[in-house]
PDB file of C-alpha atoms in Angstrom:
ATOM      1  CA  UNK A   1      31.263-251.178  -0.427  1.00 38.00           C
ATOM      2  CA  UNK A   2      31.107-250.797  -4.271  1.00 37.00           C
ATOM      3  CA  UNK A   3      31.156-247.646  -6.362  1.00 40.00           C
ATOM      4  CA  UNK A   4      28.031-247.303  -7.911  1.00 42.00           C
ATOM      5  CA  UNK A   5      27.777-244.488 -10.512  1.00 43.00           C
ATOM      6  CA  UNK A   6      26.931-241.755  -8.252  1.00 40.00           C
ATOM      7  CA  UNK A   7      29.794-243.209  -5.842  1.00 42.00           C
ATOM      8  CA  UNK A   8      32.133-242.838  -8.767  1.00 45.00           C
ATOM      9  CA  UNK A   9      31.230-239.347  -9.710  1.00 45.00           C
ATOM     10  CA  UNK A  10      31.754-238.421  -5.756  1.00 41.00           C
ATOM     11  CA  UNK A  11      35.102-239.648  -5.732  1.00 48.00           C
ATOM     12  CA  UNK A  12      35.894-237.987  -9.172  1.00 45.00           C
ATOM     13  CA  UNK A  13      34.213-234.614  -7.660  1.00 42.00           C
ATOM     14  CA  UNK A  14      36.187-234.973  -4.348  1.00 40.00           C
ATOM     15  CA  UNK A  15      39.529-235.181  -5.699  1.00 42.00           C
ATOM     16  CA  UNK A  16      38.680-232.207  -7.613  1.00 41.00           C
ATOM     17  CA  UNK A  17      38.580-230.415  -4.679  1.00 38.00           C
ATOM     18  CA  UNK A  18      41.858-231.675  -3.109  1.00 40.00           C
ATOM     19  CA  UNK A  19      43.183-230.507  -6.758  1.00 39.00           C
ATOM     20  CA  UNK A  20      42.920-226.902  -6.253  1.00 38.00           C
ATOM     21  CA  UNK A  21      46.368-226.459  -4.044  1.00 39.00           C
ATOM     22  CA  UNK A  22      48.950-228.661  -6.310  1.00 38.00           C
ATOM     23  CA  UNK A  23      47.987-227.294  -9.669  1.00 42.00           C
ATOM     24  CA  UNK A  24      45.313-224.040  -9.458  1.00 47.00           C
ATOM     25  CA  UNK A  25      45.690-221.957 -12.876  1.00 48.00           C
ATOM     26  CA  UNK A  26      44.437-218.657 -12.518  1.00 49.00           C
ATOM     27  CA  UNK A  27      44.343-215.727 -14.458  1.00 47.00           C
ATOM     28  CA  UNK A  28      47.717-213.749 -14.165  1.00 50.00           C
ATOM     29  CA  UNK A  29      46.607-211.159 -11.403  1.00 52.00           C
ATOM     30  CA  UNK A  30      43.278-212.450 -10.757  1.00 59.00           C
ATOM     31  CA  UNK A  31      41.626-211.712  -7.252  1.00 65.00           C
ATOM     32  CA  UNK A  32      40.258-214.551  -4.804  1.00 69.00           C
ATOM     33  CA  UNK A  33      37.119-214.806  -6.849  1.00 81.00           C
ATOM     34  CA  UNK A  34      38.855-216.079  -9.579  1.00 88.00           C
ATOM     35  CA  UNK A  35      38.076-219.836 -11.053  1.00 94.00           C
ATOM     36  CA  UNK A  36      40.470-222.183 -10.531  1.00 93.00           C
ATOM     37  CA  UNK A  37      41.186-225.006 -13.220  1.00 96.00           C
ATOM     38  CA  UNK A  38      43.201-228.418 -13.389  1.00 95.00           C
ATOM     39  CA  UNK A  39      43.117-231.574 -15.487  1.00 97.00           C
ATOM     40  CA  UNK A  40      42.641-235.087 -14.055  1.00 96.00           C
ATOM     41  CA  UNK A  41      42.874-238.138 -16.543  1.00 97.00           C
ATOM     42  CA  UNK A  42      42.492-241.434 -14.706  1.00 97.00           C
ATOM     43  CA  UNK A  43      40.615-244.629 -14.546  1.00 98.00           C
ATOM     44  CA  UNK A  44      38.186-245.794 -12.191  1.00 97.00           C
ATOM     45  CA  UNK A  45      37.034-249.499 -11.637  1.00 98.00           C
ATOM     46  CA  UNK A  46      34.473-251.212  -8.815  1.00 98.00           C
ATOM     47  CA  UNK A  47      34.680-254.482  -9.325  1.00 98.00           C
ATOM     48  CA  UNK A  48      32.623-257.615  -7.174  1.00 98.00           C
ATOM     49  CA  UNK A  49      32.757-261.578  -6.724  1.00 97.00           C
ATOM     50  CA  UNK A  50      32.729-264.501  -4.521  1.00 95.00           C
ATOM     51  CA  UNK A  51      35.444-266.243  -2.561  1.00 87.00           C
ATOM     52  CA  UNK A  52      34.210-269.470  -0.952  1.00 85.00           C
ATOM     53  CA  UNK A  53      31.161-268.071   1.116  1.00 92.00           C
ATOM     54  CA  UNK A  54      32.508-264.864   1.188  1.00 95.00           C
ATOM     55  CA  UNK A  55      31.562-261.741  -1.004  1.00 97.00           C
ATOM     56  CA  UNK A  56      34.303-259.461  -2.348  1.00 98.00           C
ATOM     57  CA  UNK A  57      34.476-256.054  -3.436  1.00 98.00           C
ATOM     58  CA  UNK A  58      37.428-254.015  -4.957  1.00 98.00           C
ATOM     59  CA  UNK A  59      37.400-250.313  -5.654  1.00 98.00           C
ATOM     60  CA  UNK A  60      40.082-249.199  -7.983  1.00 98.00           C
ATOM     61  CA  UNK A  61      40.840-245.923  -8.516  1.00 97.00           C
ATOM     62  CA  UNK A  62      43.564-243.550 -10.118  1.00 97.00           C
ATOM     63  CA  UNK A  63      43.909-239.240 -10.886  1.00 95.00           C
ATOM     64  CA  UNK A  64      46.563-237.970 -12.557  1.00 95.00           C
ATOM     65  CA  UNK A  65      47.065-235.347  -9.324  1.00 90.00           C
ATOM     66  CA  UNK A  66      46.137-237.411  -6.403  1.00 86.00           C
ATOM     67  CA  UNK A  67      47.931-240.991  -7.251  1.00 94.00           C
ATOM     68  CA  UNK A  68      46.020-244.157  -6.883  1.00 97.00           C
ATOM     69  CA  UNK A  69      43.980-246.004  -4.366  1.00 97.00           C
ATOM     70  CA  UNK A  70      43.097-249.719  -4.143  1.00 98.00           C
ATOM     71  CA  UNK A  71      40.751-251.240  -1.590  1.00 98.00           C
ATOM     72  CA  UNK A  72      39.338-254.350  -0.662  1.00 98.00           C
ATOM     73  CA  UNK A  73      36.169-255.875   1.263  1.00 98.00           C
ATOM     74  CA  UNK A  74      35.244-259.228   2.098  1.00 97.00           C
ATOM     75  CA  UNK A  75      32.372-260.204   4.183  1.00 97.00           C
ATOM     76  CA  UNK A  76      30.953-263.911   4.724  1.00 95.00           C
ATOM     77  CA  UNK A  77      30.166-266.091   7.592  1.00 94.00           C
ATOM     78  CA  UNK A  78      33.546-265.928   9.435  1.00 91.00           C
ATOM     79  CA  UNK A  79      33.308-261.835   9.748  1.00 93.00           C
ATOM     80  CA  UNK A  80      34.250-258.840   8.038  1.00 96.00           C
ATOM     81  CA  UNK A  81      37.907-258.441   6.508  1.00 97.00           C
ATOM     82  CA  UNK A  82      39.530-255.342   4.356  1.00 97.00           C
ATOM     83  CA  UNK A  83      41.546-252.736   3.542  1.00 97.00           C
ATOM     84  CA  UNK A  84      42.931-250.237   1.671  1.00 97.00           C
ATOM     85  CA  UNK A  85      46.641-248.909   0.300  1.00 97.00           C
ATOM     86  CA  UNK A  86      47.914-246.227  -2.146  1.00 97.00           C
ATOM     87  CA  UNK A  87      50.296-247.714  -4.249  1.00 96.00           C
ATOM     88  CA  UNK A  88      52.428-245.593  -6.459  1.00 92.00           C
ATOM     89  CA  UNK A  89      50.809-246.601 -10.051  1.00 90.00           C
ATOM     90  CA  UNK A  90      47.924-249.171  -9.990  1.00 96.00           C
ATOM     91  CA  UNK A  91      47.274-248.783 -14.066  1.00 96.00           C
ATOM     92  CA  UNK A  92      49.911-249.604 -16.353  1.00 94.00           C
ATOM     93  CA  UNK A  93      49.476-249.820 -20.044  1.00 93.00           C
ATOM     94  CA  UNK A  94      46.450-252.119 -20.214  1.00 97.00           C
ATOM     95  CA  UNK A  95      47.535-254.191 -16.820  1.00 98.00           C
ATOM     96  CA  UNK A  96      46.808-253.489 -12.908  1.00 97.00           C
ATOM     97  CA  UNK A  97      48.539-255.103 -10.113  1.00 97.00           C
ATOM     98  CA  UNK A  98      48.484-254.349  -6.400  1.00 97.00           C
ATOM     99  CA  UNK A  99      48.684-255.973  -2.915  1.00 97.00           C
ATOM    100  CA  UNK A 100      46.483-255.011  -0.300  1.00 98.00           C
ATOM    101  CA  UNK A 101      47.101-255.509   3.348  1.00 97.00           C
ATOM    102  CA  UNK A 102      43.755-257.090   5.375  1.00 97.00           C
ATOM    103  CA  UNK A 103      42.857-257.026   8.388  1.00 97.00           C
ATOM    104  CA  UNK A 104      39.577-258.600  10.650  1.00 96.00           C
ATOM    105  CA  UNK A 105      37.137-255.958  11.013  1.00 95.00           C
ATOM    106  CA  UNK A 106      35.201-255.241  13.938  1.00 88.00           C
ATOM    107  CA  UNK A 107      35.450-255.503  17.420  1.00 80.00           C
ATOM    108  CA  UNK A 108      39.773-256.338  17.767  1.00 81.00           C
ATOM    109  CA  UNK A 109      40.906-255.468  14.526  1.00 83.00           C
ATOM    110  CA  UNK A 110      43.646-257.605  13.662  1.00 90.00           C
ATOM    111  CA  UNK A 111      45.888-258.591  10.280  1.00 94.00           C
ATOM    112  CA  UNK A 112      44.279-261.529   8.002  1.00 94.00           C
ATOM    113  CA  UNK A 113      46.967-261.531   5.173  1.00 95.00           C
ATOM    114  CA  UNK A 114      47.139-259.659   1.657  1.00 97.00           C
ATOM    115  CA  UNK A 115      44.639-259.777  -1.545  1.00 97.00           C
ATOM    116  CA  UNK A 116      46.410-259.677  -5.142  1.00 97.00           C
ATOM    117  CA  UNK A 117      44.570-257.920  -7.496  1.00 98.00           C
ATOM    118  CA  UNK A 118      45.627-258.552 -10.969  1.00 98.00           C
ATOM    119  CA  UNK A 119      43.869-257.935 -14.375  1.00 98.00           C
ATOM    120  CA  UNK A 120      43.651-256.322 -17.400  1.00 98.00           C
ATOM    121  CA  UNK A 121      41.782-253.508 -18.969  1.00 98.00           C
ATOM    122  CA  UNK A 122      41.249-251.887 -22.462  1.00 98.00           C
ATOM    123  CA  UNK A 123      39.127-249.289 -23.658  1.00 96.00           C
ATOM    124  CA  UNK A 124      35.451-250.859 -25.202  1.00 96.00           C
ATOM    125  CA  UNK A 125      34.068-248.075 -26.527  1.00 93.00           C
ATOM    126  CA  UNK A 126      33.491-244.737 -27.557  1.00 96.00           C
ATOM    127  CA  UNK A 127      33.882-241.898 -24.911  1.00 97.00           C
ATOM    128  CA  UNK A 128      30.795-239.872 -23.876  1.00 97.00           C
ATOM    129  CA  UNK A 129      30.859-236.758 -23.028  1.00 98.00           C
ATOM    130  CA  UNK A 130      30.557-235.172 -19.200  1.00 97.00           C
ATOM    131  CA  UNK A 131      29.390-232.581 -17.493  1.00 98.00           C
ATOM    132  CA  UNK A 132      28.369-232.195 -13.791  1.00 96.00           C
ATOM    133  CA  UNK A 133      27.864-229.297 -12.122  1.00 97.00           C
ATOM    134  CA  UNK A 134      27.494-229.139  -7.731  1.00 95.00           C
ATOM    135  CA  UNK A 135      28.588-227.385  -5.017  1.00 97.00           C
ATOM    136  CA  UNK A 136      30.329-228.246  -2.040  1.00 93.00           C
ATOM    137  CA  UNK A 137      32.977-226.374   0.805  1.00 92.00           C
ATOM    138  CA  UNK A 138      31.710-222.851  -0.541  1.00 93.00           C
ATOM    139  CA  UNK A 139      32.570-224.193  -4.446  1.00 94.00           C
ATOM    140  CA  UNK A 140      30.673-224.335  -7.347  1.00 96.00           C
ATOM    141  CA  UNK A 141      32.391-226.951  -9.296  1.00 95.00           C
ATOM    142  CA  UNK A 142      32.036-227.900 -13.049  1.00 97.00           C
ATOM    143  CA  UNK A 143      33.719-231.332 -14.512  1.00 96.00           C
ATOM    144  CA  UNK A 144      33.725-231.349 -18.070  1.00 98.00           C
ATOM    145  CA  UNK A 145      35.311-233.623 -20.187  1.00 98.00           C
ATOM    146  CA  UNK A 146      34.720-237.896 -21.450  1.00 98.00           C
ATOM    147  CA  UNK A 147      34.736-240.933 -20.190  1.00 97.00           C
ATOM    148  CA  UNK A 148      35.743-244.266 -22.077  1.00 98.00           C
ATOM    149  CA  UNK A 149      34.227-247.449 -21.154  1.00 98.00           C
ATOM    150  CA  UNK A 150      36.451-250.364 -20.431  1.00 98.00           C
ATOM    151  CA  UNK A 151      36.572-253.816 -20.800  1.00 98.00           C
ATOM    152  CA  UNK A 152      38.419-255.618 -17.942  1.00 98.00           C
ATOM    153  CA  UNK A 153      39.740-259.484 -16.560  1.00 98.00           C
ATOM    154  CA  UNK A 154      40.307-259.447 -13.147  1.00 98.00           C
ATOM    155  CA  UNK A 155      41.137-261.834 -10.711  1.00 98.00           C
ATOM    156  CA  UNK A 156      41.764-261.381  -6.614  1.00 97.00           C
ATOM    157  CA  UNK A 157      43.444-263.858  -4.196  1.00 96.00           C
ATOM    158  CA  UNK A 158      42.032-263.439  -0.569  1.00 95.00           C
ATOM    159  CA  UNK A 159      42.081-265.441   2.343  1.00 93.00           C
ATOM    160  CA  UNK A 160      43.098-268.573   0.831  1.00 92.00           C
ATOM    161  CA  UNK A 161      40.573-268.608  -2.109  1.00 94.00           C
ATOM    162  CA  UNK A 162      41.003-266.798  -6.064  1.00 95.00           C
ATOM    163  CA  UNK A 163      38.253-265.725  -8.392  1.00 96.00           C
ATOM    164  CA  UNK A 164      37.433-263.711 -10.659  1.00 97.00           C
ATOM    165  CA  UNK A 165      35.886-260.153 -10.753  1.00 98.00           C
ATOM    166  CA  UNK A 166      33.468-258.545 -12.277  1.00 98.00           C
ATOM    167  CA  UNK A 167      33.568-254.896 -13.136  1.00 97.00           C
ATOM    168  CA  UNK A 168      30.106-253.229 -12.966  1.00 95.00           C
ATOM    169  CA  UNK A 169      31.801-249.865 -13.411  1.00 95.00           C
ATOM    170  CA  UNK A 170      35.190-249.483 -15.038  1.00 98.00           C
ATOM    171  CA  UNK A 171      35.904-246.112 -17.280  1.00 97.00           C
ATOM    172  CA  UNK A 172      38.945-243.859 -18.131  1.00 98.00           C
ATOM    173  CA  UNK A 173      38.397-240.283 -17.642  1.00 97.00           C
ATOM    174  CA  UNK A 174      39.587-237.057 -18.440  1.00 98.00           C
ATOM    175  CA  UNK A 175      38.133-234.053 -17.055  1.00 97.00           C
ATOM    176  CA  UNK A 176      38.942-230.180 -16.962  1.00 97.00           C
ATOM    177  CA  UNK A 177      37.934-229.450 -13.698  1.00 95.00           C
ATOM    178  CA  UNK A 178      36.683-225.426 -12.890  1.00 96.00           C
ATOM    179  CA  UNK A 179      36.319-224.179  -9.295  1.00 94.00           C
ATOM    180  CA  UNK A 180      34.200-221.108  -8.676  1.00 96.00           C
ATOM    181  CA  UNK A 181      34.052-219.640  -4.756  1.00 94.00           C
ATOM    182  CA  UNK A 182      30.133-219.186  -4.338  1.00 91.00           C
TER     183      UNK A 182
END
């Protein structure tokens, strides 16, 4: 269950969509056909290791409209485990910290405990410049804006084991977002 680029880019592109209703801007006495524009700054990380036997995921995820979503995967020879929670602020000034609840998945789904995520983060190079263009729920969507590379150190405690996390993908973004009805 890790973000890979194009996973990212969804996500980023999906909560443009949710965007519209809190914070459309458009033109003083413009019609329906009007564009509609926010601004969504926020930080995205998909991050992997082991655990014992198992394998662990973590998709991190913030926007500066839609709050912040953590979630966790584990899979090795005793089953499937995971979940997922919104917590109020997951990035904060360099450090992220959340708890996520677990549970067995698969056939009786039952609790298993709660991962810690902890780390840190800091930008790692320059931004580069975005723009993606698609369509999608009778939208023709444009993102343009950066994204910053970061460097991160994170660690997760699951089911009775800690390690450390890699971050294939980990970027702060800022993004003016412009909604079009086709």
């Amino acid at each position: 269950m890790r973000i890979s680029g194009s996973r990212a880019a969804a996500m980023l592109c999906i909560t443009a969509v949710m965007s519209v209703p809190t914070v459309a801007h458009a033109a003083p006495g413009a019609g329906a056909d009007a564009p509609v524009v926010t601004y969504e700054r926020g930080h995205v990380m998909s991050c992997s290791g082991k655990a014992g036997e198992r394998s662990v995921t973590v998709d991190l995820y913030d926007n500066s409209l839609h709050g912040s979503f953590a979630e966790v995967h584990v899979e090795g020879p005793d089953g499937e485990f995971g979940g997922g929670t919104t917590p109020d602020r997951l990035f904060r000034g360099g450090a992220v910290r959340t708890e996520v609840p677990v549970r067995r998945l698969g056939g009786e789904e039952s609790p298993a405990g709660v991962a810690r995520v902890v780390g840190m983060y800091a930008p790692s190079g320059p931004s580069t410049p975005v723009h993606d263009v698609y369509e999608d729920n009778g939208w023709t969507i444009v993102a343009d804006g950066t994204h910053q590379p970061l460097r991160t150190r994170m660690v997760i405690s699951v089911l009775d084991h800690t390690t450390r996390l890699t971050c294939g993908e980990a970027f702060a973004y800022d993004l003016k977002v412009t909604k079009t009805p086709l």
